[in-house]
GROMACS .gro file of C-alpha atoms in nm:
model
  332
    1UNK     CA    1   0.362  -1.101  -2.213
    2UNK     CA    2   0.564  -1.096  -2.511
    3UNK     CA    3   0.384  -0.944  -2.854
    4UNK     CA    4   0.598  -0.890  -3.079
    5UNK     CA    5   0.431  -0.820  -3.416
    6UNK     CA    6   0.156  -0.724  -3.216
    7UNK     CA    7   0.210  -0.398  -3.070
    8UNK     CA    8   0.347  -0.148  -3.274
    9UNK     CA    9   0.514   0.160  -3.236
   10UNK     CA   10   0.230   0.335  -3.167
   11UNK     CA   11   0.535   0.609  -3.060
   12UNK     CA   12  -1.983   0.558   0.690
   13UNK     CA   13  -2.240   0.568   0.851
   14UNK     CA   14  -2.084   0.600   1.210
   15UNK     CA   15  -2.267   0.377   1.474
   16UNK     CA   16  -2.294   0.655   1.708
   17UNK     CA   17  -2.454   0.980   1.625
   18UNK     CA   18  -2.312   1.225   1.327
   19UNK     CA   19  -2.062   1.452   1.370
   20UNK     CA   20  -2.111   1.785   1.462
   21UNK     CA   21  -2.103   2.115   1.286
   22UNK     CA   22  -1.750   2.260   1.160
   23UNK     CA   23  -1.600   2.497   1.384
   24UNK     CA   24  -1.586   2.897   1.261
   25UNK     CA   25  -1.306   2.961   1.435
   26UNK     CA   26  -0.990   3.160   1.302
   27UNK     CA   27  -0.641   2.989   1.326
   28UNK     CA   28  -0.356   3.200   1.314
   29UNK     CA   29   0.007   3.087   1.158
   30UNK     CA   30   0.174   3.104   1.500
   31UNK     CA   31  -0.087   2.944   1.658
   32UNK     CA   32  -0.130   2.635   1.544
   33UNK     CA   33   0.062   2.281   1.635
   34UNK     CA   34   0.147   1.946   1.427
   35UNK     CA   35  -0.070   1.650   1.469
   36UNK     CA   36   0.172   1.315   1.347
   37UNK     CA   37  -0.009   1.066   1.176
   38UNK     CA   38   0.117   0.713   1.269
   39UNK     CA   39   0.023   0.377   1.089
   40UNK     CA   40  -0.002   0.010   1.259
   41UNK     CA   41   0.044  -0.249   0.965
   42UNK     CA   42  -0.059  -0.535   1.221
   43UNK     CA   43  -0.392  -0.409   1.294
   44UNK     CA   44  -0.463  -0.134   0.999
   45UNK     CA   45  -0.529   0.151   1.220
   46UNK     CA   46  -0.387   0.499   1.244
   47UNK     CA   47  -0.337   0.689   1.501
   48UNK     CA   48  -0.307   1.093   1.543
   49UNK     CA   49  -0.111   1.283   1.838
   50UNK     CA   50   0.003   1.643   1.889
   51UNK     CA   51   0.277   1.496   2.178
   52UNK     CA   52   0.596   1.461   1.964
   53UNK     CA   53   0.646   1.217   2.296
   54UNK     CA   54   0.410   0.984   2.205
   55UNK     CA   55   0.450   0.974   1.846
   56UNK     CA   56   0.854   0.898   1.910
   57UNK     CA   57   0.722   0.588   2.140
   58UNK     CA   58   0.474   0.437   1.933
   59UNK     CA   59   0.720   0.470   1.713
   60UNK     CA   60   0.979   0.259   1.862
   61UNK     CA   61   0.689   0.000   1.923
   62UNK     CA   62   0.574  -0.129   1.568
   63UNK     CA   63   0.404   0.149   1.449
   64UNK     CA   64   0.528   0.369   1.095
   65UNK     CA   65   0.542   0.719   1.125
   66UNK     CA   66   0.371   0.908   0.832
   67UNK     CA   67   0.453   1.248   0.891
   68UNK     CA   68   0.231   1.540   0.985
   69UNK     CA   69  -0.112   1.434   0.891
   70UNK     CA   70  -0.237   1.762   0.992
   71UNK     CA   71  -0.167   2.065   1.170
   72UNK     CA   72  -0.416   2.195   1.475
   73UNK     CA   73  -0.517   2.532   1.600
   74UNK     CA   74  -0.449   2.601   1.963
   75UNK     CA   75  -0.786   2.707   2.040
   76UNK     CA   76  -1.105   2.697   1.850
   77UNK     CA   77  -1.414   2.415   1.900
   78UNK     CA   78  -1.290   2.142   2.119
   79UNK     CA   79  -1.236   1.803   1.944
   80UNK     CA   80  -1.262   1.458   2.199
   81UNK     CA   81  -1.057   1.120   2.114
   82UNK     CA   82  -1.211   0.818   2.263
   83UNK     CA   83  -1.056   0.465   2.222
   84UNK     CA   84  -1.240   0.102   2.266
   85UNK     CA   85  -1.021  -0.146   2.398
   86UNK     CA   86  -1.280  -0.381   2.331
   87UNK     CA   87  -1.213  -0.392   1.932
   88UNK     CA   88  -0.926  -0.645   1.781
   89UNK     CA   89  -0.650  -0.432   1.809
   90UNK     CA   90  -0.770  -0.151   1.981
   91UNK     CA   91  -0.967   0.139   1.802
   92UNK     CA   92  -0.939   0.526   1.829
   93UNK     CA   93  -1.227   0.749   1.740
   94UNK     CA   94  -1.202   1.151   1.668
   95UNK     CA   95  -1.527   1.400   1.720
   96UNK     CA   96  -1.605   1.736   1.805
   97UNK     CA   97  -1.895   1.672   1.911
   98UNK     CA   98  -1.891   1.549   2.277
   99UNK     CA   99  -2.279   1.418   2.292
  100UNK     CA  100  -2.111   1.124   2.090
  101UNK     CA  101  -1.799   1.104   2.254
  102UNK     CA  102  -1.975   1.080   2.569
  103UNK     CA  103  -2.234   0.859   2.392
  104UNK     CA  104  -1.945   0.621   2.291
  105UNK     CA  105  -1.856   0.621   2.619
  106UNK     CA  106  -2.171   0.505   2.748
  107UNK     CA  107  -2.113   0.213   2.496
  108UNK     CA  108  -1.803   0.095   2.652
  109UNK     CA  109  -1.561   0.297   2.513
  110UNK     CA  110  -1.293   0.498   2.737
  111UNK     CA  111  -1.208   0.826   2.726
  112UNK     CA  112  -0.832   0.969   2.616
  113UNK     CA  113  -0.691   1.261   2.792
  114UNK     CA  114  -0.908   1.241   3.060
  115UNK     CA  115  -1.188   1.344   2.888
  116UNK     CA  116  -1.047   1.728   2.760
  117UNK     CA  117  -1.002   1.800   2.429
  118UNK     CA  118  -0.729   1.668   2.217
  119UNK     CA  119  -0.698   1.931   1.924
  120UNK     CA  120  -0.892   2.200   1.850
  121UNK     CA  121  -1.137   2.212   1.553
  122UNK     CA  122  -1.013   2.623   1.370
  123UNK     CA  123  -0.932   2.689   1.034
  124UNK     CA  124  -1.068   2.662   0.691
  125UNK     CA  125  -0.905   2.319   0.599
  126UNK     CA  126  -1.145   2.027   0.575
  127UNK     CA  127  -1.010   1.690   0.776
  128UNK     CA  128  -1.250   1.422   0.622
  129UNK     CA  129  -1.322   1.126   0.766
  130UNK     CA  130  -1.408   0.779   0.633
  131UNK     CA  131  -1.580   0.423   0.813
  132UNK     CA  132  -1.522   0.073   0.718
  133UNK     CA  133  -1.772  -0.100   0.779
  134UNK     CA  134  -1.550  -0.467   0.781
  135UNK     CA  135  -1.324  -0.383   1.038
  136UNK     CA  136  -1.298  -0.291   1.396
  137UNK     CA  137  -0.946  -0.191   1.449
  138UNK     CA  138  -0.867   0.118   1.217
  139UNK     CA  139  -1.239   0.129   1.126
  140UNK     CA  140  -1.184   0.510   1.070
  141UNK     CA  141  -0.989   0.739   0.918
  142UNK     CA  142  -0.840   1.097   0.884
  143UNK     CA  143  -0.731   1.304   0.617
  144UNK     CA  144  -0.697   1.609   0.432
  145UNK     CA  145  -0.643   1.494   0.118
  146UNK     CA  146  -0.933   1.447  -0.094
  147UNK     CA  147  -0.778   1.175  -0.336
  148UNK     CA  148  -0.726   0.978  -0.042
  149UNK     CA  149  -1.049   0.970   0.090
  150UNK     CA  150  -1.244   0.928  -0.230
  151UNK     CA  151  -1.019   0.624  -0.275
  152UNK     CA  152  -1.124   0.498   0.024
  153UNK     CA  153  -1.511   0.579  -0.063
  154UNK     CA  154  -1.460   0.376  -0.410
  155UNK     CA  155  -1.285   0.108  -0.205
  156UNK     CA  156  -1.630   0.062   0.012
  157UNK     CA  157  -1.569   0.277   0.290
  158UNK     CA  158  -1.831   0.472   0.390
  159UNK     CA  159  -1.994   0.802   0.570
  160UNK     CA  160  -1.785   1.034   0.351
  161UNK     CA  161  -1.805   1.392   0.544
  162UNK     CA  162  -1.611   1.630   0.700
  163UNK     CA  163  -1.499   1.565   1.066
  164UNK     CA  164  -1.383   1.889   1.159
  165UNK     CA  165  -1.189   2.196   0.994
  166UNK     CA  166  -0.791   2.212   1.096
  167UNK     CA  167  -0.586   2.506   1.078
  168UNK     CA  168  -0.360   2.392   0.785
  169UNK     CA  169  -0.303   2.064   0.584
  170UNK     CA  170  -0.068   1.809   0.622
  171UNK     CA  171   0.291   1.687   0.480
  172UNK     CA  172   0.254   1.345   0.579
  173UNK     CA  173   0.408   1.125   0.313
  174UNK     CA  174   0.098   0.926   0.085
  175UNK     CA  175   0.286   0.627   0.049
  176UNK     CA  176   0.036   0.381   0.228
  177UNK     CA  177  -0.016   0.075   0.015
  178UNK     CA  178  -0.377   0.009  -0.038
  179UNK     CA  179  -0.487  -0.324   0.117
  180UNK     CA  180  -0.492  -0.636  -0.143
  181UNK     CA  181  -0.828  -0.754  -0.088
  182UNK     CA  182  -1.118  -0.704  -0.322
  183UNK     CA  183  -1.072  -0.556  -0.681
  184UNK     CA  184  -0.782  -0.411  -0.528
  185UNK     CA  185  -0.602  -0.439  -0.878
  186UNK     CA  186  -0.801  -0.214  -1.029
  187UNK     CA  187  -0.709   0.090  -0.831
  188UNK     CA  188  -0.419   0.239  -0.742
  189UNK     CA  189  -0.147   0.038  -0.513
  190UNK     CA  190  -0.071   0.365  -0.292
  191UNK     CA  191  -0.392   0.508  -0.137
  192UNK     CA  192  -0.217   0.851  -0.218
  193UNK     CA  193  -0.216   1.053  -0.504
  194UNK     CA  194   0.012   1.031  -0.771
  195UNK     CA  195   0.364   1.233  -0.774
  196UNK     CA  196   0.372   1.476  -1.074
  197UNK     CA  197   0.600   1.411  -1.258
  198UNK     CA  198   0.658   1.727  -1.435
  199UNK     CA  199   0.844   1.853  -1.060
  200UNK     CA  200   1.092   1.554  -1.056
  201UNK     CA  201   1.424   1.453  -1.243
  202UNK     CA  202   1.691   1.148  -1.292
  203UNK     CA  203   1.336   0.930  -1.305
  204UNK     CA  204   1.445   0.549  -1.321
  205UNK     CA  205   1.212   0.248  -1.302
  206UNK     CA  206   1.328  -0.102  -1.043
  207UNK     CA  207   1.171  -0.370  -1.080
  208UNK     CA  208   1.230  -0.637  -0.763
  209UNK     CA  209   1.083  -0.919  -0.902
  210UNK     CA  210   1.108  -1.161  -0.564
  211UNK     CA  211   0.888  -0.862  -0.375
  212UNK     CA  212   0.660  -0.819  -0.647
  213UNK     CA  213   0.710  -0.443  -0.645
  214UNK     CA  214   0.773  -0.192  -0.888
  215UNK     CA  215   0.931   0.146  -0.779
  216UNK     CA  216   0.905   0.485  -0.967
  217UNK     CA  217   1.248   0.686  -0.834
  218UNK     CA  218   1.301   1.032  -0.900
  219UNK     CA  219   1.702   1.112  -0.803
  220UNK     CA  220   1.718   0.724  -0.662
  221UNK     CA  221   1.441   0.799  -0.398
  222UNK     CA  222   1.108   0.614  -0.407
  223UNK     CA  223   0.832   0.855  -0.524
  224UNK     CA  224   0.582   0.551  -0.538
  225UNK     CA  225   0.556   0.190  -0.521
  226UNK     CA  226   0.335  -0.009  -0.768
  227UNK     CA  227   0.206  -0.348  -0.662
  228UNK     CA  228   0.353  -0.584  -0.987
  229UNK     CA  229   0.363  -0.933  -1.062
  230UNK     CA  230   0.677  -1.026  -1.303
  231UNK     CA  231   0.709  -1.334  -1.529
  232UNK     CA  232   0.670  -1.703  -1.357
  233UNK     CA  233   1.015  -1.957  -1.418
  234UNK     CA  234   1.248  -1.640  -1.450
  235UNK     CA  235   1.102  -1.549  -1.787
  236UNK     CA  236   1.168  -1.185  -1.700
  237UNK     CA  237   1.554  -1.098  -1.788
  238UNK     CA  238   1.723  -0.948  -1.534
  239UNK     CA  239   1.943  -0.653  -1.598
  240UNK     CA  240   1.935  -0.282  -1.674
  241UNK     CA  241   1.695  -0.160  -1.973
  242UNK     CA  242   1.500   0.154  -2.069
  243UNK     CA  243   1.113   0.294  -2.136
  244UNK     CA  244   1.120   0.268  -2.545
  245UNK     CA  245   0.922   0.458  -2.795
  246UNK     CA  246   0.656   0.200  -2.844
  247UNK     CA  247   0.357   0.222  -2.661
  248UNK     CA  248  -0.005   0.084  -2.703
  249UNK     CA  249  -0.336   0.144  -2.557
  250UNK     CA  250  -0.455  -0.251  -2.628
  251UNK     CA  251  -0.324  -0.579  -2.783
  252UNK     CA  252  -0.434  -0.947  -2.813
  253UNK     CA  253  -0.180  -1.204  -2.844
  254UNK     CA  254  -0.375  -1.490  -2.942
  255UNK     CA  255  -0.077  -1.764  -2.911
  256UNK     CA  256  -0.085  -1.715  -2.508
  257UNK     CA  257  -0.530  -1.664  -2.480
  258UNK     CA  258  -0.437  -1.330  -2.330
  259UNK     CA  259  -0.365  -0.923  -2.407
  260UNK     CA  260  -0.383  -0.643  -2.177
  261UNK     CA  261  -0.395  -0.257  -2.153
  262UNK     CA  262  -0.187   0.043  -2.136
  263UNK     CA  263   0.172  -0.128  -2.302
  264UNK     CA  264   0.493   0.040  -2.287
  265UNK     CA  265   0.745  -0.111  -2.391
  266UNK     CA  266   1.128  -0.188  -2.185
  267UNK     CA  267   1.322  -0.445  -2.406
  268UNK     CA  268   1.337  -0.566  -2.744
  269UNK     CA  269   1.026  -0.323  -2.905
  270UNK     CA  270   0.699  -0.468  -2.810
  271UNK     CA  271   0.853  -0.838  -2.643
  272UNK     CA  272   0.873  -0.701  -2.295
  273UNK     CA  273   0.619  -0.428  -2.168
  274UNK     CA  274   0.511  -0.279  -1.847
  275UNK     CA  275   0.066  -0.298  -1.837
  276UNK     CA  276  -0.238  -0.405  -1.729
  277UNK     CA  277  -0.343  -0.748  -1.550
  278UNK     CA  278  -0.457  -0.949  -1.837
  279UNK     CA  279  -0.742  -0.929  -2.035
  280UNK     CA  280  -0.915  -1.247  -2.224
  281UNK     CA  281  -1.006  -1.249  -2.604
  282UNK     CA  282  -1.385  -0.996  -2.541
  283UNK     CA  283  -1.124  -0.709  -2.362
  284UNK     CA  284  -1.274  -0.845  -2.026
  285UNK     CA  285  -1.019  -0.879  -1.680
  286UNK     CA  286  -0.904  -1.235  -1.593
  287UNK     CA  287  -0.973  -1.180  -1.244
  288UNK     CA  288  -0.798  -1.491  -1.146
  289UNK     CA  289  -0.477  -1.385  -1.293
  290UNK     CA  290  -0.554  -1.011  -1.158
  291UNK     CA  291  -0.552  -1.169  -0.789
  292UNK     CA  292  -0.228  -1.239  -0.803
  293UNK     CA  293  -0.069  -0.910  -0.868
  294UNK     CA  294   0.165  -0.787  -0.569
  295UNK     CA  295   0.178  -1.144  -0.427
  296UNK     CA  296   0.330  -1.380  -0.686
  297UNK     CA  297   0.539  -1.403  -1.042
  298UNK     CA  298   0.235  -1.482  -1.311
  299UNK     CA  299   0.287  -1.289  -1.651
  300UNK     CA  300   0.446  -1.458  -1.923
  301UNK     CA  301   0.819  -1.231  -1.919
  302UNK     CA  302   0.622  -0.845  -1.892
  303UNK     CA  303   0.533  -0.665  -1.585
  304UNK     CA  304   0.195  -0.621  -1.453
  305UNK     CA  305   0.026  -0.328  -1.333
  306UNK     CA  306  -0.320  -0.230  -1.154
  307UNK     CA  307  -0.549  -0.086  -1.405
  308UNK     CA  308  -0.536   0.273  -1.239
  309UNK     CA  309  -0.127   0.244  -1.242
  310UNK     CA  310  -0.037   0.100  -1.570
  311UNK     CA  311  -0.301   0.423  -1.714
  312UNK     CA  312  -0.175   0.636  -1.527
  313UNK     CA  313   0.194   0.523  -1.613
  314UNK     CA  314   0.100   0.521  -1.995
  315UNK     CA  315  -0.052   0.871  -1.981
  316UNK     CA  316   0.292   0.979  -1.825
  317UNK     CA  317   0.468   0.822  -2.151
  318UNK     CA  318   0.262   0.923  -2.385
  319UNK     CA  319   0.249   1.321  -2.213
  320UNK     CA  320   0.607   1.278  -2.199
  321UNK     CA  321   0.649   1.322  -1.862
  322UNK     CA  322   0.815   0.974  -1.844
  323UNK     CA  323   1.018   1.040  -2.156
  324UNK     CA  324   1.150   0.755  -2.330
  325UNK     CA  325   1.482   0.649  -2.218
  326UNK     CA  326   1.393   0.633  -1.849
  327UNK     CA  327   1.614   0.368  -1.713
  328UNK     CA  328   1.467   0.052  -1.584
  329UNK     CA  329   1.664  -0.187  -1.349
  330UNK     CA  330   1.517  -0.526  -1.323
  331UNK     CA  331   1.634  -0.732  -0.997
  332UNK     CA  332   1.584  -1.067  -0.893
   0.00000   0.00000   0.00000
């Protein structure tokens, strides 16, 4: 959206029983084992093993590997993971409490590993768990991070608790792209949290216009992907640019009937700016132009944003922490 003139430089509720209470027992650093997380982008679920086996399998069958979502105790309260092949896609579902296990089981659900447990609930780490309600495959899931999970809560997942305590958190990499459906564009496009920037160098900005993605690299290496829409009939220039001093939190161009939020600018101070989906002439969202973030060209020669990203990307300019000069690569 070009505005020159305009800006300037402004420098679950489960279906089976609740889960039971949190294990007390102690984990000890050379007792405890890694439990991969794994991701299936056909049928949204994820999957947890301790058997570097299985993990290395799955892998070689469709599914991503995530890294360590958490790591288990050896011994401690028993935790049970049943599956029900009757759900699209399969489903797996994670408990220390066996009354619902078993009760799942009574439901049609199977038991995995024969019925013994399949980690061990130790430690004073919190693995939360969230239900979506609008799904059957990958209805649930697992994590230790709490910016994770209470993106998934705002998202409309429910039962929001703590499944079980593990010995020690997680590594696994937060780089799972939130689902476009909904208001997706006004929350972040990873369900992660964001990388501090203050603990990278060499950042750089590419834009691949023909994926609709945005990429924030620290050293060359993806640190996090924003879901972006570029300008429609190749009004965005291709080429190599940088983040420039002017910034602004709002603007109106009245020419095009649109504005947006959270500008910073990359070319030609204040024609071509990283923000916000659109906003109409009262400050309110276009959702129509909104919906197409991540999935099409639609801006008028700027890049869009989520509301959460471009925010979060303007705080980072105006903190400094994306300093102006960051190089931006624009590719077709």
């Amino acid at each position: 959206m070009k505005i020159k003139n305009v800006l300037l430089a402004t420098v679950a509720t489960l279906t089976v029983g609740t889960i039971s209470a949190v294990g007390t027992h102690k984990a000890h650093a050379d007792s405890v084992v890694p439990v991969y997380r794994l991701y299936n982008q056909n049928t949204g679920e994820h999957f947890y093993t301790k058997n570097l086996n299985e993990e290395k399998q799955l892998s070689t069958h469709g599914w991503n590997y995530e890294g360590v979502g958490w790591y288990s105790a050896t011994q401690g309260s028993p935790v049970y993971r049943v599956y029900n092949p009757h759900s699209v896609g399969g489903d797996h579902y994670y408990t220390s409490s066996h009354y619902e296990a078993q009760s799942l089981v009574n439901k049609g659900w199977r038991w995995d590993n024969n019925g013994a447990a399949a980690f061990y609930s130790a430690g004073n780490i919190n693995l939360y768990v969230a239900y979506n309600p609008n799904t059957q495959s990958g209805s649930h899931n697992y994590t230790t991070n709490s910016f994770e999970q209470n993106n998934l809560l705002h998202v409309g997942w429910k039962y929001g608790k703590v499944a079980f305590s593990v010995a020690k958190a997680g590594n696994s990499p937060a780089t799972e792209m939130r689902p476009m459906t909904g208001n997706y564009w006004q929350y972040s496009s990873q369900l992660g949290s964001y990388p501090a920037l203050k603990n990278y160098n060499h950042l750089s900005i590419e834009v691949n216009i023909s994926k609709n993605r945005t990429y924030l690299k620290s050293n060359n290496q993806v640190i996090y992907t924003f879901y972006s829409s570029a300008g429609v009939n190749n009004t965005t220039p291709s080429g190599n640019y940088s983040t420039q001093a002017e910034t602004s939190p709002h603007f109106y161009n009245a020419g095009e009937g649109e504005g947006a939020n959270f500008a910073i600018s990359w070319k030609d101070h204040g024609v071509y700016l990283f923000h916000s989906v659109p906003v109409d002439g009262n400050g309110n969202y276009i959702v129509s132009e909104a919906n197409k973030l991540g999935k099409s060209p639609s801006s008028h020669g700027c890049i869009r944003l989520s509301i959460s990203d471009s925010n979060w990307l303007y705080n980072q300019a105006l903190s400094g922490t994306l300093p102006v000069g960051t190089p931006v690569s624009i590719i077709r």
